[in-house]
GROMACS .gro file of C-alpha atoms in nm:
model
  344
    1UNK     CA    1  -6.706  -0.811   2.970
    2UNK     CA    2  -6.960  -0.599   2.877
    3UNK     CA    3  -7.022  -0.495   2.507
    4UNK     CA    4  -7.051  -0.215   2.312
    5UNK     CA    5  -7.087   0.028   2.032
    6UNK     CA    6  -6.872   0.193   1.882
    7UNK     CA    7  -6.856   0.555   1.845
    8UNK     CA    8  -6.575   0.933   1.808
    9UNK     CA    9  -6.401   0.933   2.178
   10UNK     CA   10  -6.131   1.100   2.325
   11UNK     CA   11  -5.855   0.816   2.245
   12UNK     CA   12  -5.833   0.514   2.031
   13UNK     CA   13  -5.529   0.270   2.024
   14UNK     CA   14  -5.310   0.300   1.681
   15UNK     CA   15  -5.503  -0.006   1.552
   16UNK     CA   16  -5.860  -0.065   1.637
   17UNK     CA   17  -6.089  -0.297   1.506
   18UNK     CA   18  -6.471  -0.228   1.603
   19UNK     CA   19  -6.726  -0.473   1.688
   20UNK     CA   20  -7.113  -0.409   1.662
   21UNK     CA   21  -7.309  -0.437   1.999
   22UNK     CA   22  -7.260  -0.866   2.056
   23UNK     CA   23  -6.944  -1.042   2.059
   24UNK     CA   24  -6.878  -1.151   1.661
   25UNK     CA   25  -6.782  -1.454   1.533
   26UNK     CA   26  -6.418  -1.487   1.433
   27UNK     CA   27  -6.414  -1.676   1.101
   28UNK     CA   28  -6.214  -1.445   0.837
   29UNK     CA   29  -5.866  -1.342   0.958
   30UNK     CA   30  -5.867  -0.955   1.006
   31UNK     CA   31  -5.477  -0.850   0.895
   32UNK     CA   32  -5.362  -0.613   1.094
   33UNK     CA   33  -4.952  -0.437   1.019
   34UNK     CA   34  -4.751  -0.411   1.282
   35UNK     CA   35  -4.461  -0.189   1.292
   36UNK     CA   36  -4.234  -0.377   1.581
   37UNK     CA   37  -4.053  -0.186   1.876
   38UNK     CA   38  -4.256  -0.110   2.153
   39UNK     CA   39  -4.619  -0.271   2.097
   40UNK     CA   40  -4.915  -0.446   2.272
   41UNK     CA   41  -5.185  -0.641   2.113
   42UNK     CA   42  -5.513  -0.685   2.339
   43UNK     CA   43  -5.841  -0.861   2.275
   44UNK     CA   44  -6.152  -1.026   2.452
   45UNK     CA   45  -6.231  -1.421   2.373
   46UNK     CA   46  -6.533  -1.633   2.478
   47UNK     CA   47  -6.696  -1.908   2.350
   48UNK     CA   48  -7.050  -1.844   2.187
   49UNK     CA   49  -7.281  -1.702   2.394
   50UNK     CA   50  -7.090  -1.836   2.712
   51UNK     CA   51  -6.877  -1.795   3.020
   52UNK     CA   52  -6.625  -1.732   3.062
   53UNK     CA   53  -6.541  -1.411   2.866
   54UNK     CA   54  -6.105  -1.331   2.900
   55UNK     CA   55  -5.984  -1.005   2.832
   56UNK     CA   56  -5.578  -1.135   2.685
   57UNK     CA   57  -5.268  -0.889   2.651
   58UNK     CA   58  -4.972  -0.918   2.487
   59UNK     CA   59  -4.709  -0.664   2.536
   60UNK     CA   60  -4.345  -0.647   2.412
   61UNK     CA   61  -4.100  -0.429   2.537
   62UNK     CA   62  -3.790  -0.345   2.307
   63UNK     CA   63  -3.589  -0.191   2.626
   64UNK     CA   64  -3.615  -0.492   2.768
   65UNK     CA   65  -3.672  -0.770   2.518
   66UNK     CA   66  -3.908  -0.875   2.711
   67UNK     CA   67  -4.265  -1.048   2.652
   68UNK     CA   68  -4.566  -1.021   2.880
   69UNK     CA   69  -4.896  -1.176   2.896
   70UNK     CA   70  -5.212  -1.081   3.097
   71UNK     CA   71  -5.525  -1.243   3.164
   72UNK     CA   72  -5.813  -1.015   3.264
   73UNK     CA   73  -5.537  -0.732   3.371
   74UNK     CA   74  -5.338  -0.927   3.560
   75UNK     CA   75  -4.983  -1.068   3.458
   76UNK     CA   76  -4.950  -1.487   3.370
   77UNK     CA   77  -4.654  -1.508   3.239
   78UNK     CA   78  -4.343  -1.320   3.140
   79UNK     CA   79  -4.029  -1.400   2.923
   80UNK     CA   80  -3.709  -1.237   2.835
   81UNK     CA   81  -3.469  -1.299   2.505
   82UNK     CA   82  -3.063  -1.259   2.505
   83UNK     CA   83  -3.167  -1.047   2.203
   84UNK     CA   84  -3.395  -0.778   1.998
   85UNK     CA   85  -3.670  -0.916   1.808
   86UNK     CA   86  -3.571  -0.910   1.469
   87UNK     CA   87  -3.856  -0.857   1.233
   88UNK     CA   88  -3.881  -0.516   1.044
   89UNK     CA   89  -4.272  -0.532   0.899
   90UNK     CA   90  -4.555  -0.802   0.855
   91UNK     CA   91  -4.916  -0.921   0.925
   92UNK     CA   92  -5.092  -0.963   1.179
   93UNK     CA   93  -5.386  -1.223   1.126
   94UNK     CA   94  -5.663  -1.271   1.395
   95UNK     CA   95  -5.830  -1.629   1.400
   96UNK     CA   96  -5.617  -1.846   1.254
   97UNK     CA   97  -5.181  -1.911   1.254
   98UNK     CA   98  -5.249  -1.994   0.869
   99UNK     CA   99  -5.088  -2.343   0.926
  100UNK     CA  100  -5.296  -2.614   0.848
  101UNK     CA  101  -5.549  -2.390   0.691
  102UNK     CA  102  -5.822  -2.402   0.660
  103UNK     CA  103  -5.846  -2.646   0.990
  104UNK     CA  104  -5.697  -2.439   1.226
  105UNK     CA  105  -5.927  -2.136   1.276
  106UNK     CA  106  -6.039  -2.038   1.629
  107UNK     CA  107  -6.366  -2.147   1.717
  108UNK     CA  108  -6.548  -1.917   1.940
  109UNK     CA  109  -6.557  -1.507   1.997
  110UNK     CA  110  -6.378  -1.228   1.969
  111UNK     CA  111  -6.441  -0.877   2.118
  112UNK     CA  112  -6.210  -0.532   2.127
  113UNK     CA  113  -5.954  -0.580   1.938
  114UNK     CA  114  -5.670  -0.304   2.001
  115UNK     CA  115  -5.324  -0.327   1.877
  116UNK     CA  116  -5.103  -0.019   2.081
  117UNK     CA  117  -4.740   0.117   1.957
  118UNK     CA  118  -4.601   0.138   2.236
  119UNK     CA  119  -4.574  -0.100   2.575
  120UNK     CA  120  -4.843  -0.011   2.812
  121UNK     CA  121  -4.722  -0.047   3.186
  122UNK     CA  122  -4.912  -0.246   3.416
  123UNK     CA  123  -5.145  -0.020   3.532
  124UNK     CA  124  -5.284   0.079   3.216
  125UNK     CA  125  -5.329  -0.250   3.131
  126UNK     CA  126  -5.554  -0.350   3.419
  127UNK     CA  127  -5.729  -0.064   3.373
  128UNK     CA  128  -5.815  -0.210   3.046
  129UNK     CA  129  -5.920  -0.504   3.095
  130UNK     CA  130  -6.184  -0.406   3.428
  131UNK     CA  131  -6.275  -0.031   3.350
  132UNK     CA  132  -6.592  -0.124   3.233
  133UNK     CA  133  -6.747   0.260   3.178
  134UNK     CA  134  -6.612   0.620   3.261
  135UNK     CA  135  -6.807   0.900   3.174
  136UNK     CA  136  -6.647   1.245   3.245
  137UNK     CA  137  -6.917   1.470   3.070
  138UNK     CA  138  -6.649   1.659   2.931
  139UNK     CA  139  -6.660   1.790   2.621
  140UNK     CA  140  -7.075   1.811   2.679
  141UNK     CA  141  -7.092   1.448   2.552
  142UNK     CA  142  -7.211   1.121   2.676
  143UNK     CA  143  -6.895   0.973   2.553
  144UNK     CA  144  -6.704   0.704   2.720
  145UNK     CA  145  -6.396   0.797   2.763
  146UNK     CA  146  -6.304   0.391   2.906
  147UNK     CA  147  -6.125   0.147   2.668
  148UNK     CA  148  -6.509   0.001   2.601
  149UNK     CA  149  -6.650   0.335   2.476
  150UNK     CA  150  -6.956   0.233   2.623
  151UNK     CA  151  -7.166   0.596   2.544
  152UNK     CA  152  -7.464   0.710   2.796
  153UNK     CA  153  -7.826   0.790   2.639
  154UNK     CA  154  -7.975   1.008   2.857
  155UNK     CA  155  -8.313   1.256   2.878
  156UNK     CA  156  -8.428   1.643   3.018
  157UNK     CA  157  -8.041   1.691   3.143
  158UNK     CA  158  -7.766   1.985   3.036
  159UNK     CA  159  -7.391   2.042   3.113
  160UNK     CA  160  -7.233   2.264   3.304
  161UNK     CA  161  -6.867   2.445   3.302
  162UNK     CA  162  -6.856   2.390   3.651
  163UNK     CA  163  -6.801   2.016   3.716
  164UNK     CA  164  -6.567   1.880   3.996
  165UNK     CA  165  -6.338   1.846   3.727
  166UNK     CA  166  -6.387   2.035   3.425
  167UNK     CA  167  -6.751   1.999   3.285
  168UNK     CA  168  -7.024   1.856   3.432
  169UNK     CA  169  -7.367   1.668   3.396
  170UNK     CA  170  -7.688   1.840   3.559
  171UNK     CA  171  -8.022   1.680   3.640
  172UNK     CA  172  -8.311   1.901   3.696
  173UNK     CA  173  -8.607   1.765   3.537
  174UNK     CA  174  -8.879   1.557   3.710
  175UNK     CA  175  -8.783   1.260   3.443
  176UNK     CA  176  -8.370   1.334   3.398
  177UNK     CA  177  -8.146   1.025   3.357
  178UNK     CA  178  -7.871   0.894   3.180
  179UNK     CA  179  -7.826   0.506   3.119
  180UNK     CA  180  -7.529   0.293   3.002
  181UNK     CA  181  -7.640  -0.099   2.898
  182UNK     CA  182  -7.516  -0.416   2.819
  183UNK     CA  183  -7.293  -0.427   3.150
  184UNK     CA  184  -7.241  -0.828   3.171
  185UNK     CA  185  -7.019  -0.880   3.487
  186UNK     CA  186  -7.254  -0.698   3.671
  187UNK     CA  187  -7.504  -1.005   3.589
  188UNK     CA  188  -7.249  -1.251   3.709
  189UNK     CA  189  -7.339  -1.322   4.086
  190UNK     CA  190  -7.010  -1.322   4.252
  191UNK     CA  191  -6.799  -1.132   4.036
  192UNK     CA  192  -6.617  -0.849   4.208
  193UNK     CA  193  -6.731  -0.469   4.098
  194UNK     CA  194  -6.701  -0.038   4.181
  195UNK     CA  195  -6.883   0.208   4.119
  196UNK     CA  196  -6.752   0.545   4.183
  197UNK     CA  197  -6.879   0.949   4.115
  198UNK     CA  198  -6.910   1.304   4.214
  199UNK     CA  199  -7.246   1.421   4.318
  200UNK     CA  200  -7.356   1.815   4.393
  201UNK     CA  201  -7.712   1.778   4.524
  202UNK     CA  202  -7.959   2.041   4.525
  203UNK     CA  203  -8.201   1.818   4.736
  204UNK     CA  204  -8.159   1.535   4.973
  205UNK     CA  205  -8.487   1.423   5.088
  206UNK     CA  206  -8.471   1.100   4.915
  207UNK     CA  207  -8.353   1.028   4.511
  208UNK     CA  208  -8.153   0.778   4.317
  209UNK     CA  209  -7.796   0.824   4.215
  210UNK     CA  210  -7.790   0.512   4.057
  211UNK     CA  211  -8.031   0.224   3.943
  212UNK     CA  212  -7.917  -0.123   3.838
  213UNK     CA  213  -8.196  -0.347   3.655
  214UNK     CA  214  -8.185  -0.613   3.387
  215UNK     CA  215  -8.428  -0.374   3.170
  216UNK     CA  216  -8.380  -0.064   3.078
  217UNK     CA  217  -8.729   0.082   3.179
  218UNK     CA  218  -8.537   0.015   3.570
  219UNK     CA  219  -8.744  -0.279   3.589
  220UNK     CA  220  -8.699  -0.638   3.412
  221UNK     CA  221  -8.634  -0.979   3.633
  222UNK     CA  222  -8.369  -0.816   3.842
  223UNK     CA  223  -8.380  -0.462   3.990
  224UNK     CA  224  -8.226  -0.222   4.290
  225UNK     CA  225  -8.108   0.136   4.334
  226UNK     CA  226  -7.739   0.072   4.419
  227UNK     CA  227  -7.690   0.411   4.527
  228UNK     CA  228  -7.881   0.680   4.674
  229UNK     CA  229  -8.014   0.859   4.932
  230UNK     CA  230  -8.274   0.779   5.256
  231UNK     CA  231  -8.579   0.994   5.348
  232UNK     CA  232  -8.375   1.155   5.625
  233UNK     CA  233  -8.112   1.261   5.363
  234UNK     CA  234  -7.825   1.000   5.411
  235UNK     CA  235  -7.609   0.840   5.152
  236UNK     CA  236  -7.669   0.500   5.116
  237UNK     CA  237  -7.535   0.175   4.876
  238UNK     CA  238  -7.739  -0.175   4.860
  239UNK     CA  239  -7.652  -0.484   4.701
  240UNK     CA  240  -7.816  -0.842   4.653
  241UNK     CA  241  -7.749  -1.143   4.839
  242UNK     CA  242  -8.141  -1.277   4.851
  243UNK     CA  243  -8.195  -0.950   5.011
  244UNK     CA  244  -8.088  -0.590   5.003
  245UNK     CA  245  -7.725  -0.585   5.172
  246UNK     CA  246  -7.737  -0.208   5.303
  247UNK     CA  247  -7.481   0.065   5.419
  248UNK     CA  248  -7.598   0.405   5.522
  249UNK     CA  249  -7.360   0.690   5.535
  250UNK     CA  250  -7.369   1.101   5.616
  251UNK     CA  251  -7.580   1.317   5.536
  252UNK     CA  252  -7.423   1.514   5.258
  253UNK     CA  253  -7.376   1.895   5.224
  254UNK     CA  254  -7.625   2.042   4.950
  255UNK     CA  255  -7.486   2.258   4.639
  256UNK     CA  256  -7.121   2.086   4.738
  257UNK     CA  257  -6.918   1.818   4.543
  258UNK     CA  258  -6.894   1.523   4.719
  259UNK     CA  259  -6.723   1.147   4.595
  260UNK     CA  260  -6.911   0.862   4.663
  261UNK     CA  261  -6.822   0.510   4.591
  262UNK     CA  262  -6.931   0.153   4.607
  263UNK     CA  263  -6.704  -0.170   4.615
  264UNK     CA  264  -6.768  -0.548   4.629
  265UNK     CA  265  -6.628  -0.843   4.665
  266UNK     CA  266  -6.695  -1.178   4.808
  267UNK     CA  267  -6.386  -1.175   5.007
  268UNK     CA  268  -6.443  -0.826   5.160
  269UNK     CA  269  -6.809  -0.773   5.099
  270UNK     CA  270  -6.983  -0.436   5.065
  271UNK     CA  271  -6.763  -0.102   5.123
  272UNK     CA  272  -6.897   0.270   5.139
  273UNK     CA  273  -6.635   0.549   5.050
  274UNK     CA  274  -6.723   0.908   5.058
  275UNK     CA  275  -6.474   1.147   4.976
  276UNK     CA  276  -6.182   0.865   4.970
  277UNK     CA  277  -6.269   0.756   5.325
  278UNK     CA  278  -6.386   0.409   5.408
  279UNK     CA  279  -6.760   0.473   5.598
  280UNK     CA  280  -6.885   0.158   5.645
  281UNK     CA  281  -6.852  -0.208   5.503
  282UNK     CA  282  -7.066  -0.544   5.507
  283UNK     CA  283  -7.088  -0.685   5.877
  284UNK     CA  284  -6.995  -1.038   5.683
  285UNK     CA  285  -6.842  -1.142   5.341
  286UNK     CA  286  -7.171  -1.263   5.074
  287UNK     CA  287  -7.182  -1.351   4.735
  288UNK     CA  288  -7.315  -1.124   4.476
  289UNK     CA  289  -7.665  -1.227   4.396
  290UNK     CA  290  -7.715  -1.151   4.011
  291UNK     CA  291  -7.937  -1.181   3.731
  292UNK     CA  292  -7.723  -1.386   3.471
  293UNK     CA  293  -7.817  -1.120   3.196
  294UNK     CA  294  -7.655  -0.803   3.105
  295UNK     CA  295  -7.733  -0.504   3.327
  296UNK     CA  296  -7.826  -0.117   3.285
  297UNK     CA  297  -7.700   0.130   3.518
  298UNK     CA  298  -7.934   0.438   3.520
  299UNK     CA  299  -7.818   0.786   3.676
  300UNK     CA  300  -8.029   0.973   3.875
  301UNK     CA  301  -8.329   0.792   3.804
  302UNK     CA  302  -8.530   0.465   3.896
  303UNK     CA  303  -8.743   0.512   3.649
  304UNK     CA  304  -9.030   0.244   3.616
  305UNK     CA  305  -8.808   0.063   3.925
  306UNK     CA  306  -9.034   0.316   4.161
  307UNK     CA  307  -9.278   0.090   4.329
  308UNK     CA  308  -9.117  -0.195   4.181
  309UNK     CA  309  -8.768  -0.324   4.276
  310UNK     CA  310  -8.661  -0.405   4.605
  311UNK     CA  311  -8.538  -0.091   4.772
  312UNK     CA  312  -8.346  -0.127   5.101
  313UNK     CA  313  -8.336   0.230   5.271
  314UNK     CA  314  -8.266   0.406   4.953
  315UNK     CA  315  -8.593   0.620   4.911
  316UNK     CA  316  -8.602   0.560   4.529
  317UNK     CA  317  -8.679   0.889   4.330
  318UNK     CA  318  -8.545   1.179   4.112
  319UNK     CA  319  -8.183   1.298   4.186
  320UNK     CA  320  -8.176   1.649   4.131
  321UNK     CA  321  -7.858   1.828   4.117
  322UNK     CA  322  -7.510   1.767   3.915
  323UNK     CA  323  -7.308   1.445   3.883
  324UNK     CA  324  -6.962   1.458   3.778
  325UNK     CA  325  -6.676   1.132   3.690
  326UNK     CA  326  -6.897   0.824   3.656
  327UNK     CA  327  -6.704   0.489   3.674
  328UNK     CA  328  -6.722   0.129   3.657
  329UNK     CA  329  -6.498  -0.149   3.697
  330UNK     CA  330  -6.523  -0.487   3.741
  331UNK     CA  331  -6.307  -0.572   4.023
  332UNK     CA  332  -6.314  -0.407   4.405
  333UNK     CA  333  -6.119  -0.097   4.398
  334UNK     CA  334  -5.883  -0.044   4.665
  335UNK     CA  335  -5.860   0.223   4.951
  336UNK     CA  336  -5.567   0.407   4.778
  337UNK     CA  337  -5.759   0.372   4.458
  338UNK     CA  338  -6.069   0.526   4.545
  339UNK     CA  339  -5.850   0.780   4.750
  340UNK     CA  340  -5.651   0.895   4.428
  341UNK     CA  341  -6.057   0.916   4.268
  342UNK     CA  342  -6.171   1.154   4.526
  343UNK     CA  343  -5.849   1.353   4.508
  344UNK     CA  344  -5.812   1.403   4.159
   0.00000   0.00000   0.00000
């Protein structure tokens, strides 16, 4: 999963325990109280500095007695009791069962740590474990408002009132952008993704809606626009399978809102959605071609990528005009999904 810093968003679980901007080492236990009726514990675990990185969820349910575990969002196992749990107050300790101490302590990494009071359906918990960024621009912040709180940086942009859904981001300047970083799954070749967002353009005639590169200057060892728009005004997506792996779609109205959203997987390929309709898809299934780093993701901008990156029939550029609900996951949204994201 992809990591991040830590900063004020809109939500934070009842119990929280920040990490800096790497996966940390779990050697002291962290204690934790937990007040037991409904409740979910989550966390991320690796081992150092390797695949694979699992998101884990625990969840009990007092209505039902019942105990559930999920592995990267999606339910393993489940149990239910002929009774209540019983306990009234304790610990919770993180990286070891304090049996056998000190010989027993988890060896490897830990990463977003979140203890909830309440059970979270399943839903909310797979939207957890693979919303890797949302970005509203409400509140005229680049806060993430995601379970990652993965923040934008950005430069020469402003906010308007009058987003597709409450506030807004605008781009106007000849060197706007905003830029989220450390996105890991999208450096794992193979590993399903979705991209999704309003745009209003003010101009067609070529620009980048989004940039992915393995530096954040939009260049490094790996390097496309993702989304964006031809010469003749089109929208357009691209991926990497040893070449570009290109859908073209309308031409979009100017000064209008309009969804846009990108899907993969190596079971259904490339998809193109605008305004919750499917446009166009891969003529075959491919895998992901990555760069085995962690990625940036740069609005409106290819920045030092012009000239640079491979470019498919995305005329790389400035985007000028306002962008609105930025998301990532990593997994392939489905129709009804994106549907329910262009019909908010």
């Amino acid at each position: 999963m992809p990591t991040s810093t830590q900063a004020s968003v809109a939500f934070l679980p009842r119990n929280y325990v920040p990490m800096d901007t790497d996966m940390l080492l779990a050697f002291p236990p962290v204690p934790m109280v937990a007040t037991v009726q409904q409740q979910m514990f989550a966390l991320v675990t690796g081992r150092r500095g390797q695949d694979p990185i699992v998101r884990h969820a625990y969840i009990y349910d007092y209505s039902t007695y019942t105990q559930y575990v999920y592995v990267n969002g999606y339910l393993d196992i489940s149990r239910s009791s002929a009774g209540p749990y019983q306990g009234t107050s304790g610990a919770l300790t993180i990286g070891t069962n304090n049996v056998n101490a000190p010989n027993n302590y988890f060896d490897g990494c830990l990463d977003s740590i979140a203890y909830f009071g309440r059970a979270k359906n399943a839903t909310e918990v797979l939207d957890d474990a693979t919303n890797v960024a949302y970005l509203s621009f409400d509140d005229n912040s680049l806060l993430d408002s995601g379970p990652l709180l993965i923040n934008g940086t950005g430069t020469s942009y402003s906010y308007t009132s009058l987003g597709r859904v409450n506030a807004a981001l605008t781009l106007s300047g000849s060197s706007s952008y905003i830029q989220i970083t450390g996105l890991r799954r999208l450096g794992t070749s193979g590993w399903p993704y979705s991209v999704a967002i309003w745009i209003k353009p003010t101009s067609s005639s070529g620009g980048t809606i989004m940039h992915l590169s393995s530096g954040t200057a939009g260049t490094g060892s790996w390097c496309i626009p993702i989304m964006g728009f031809t010469s003749a005004g089109q929208i357009a997506i691209n991926s990497w399978s040893g070449g570009n792996v290109v859908l073209t779609g309308p031409i979009v109205s100017l000064n209008s809102w309009t969804h846009v959203a990108a899907t993969y997987s190596s079971s259904n390929g490339e998809r193109l959605y605008v305004n919750g309709a499917q446009y166009g898809s891969s003529s075959s299934t491919y895998t992901f071609s990555a760069s085995s780093v962690p990625m940036t993701i740069t609005l409106g901008n290819s920045l030092s990528g012009i000239g640079y990156c491979a470019t498919g029939t995305i005329q790389m550029g400035q985007y000028s005009g306002s962008l609105d609900e930025f998301r990532v996951y990593a997994r392939e949204l489905t129709a009804s999904e994106v549907y329910s994201l262009a019909h908010p």
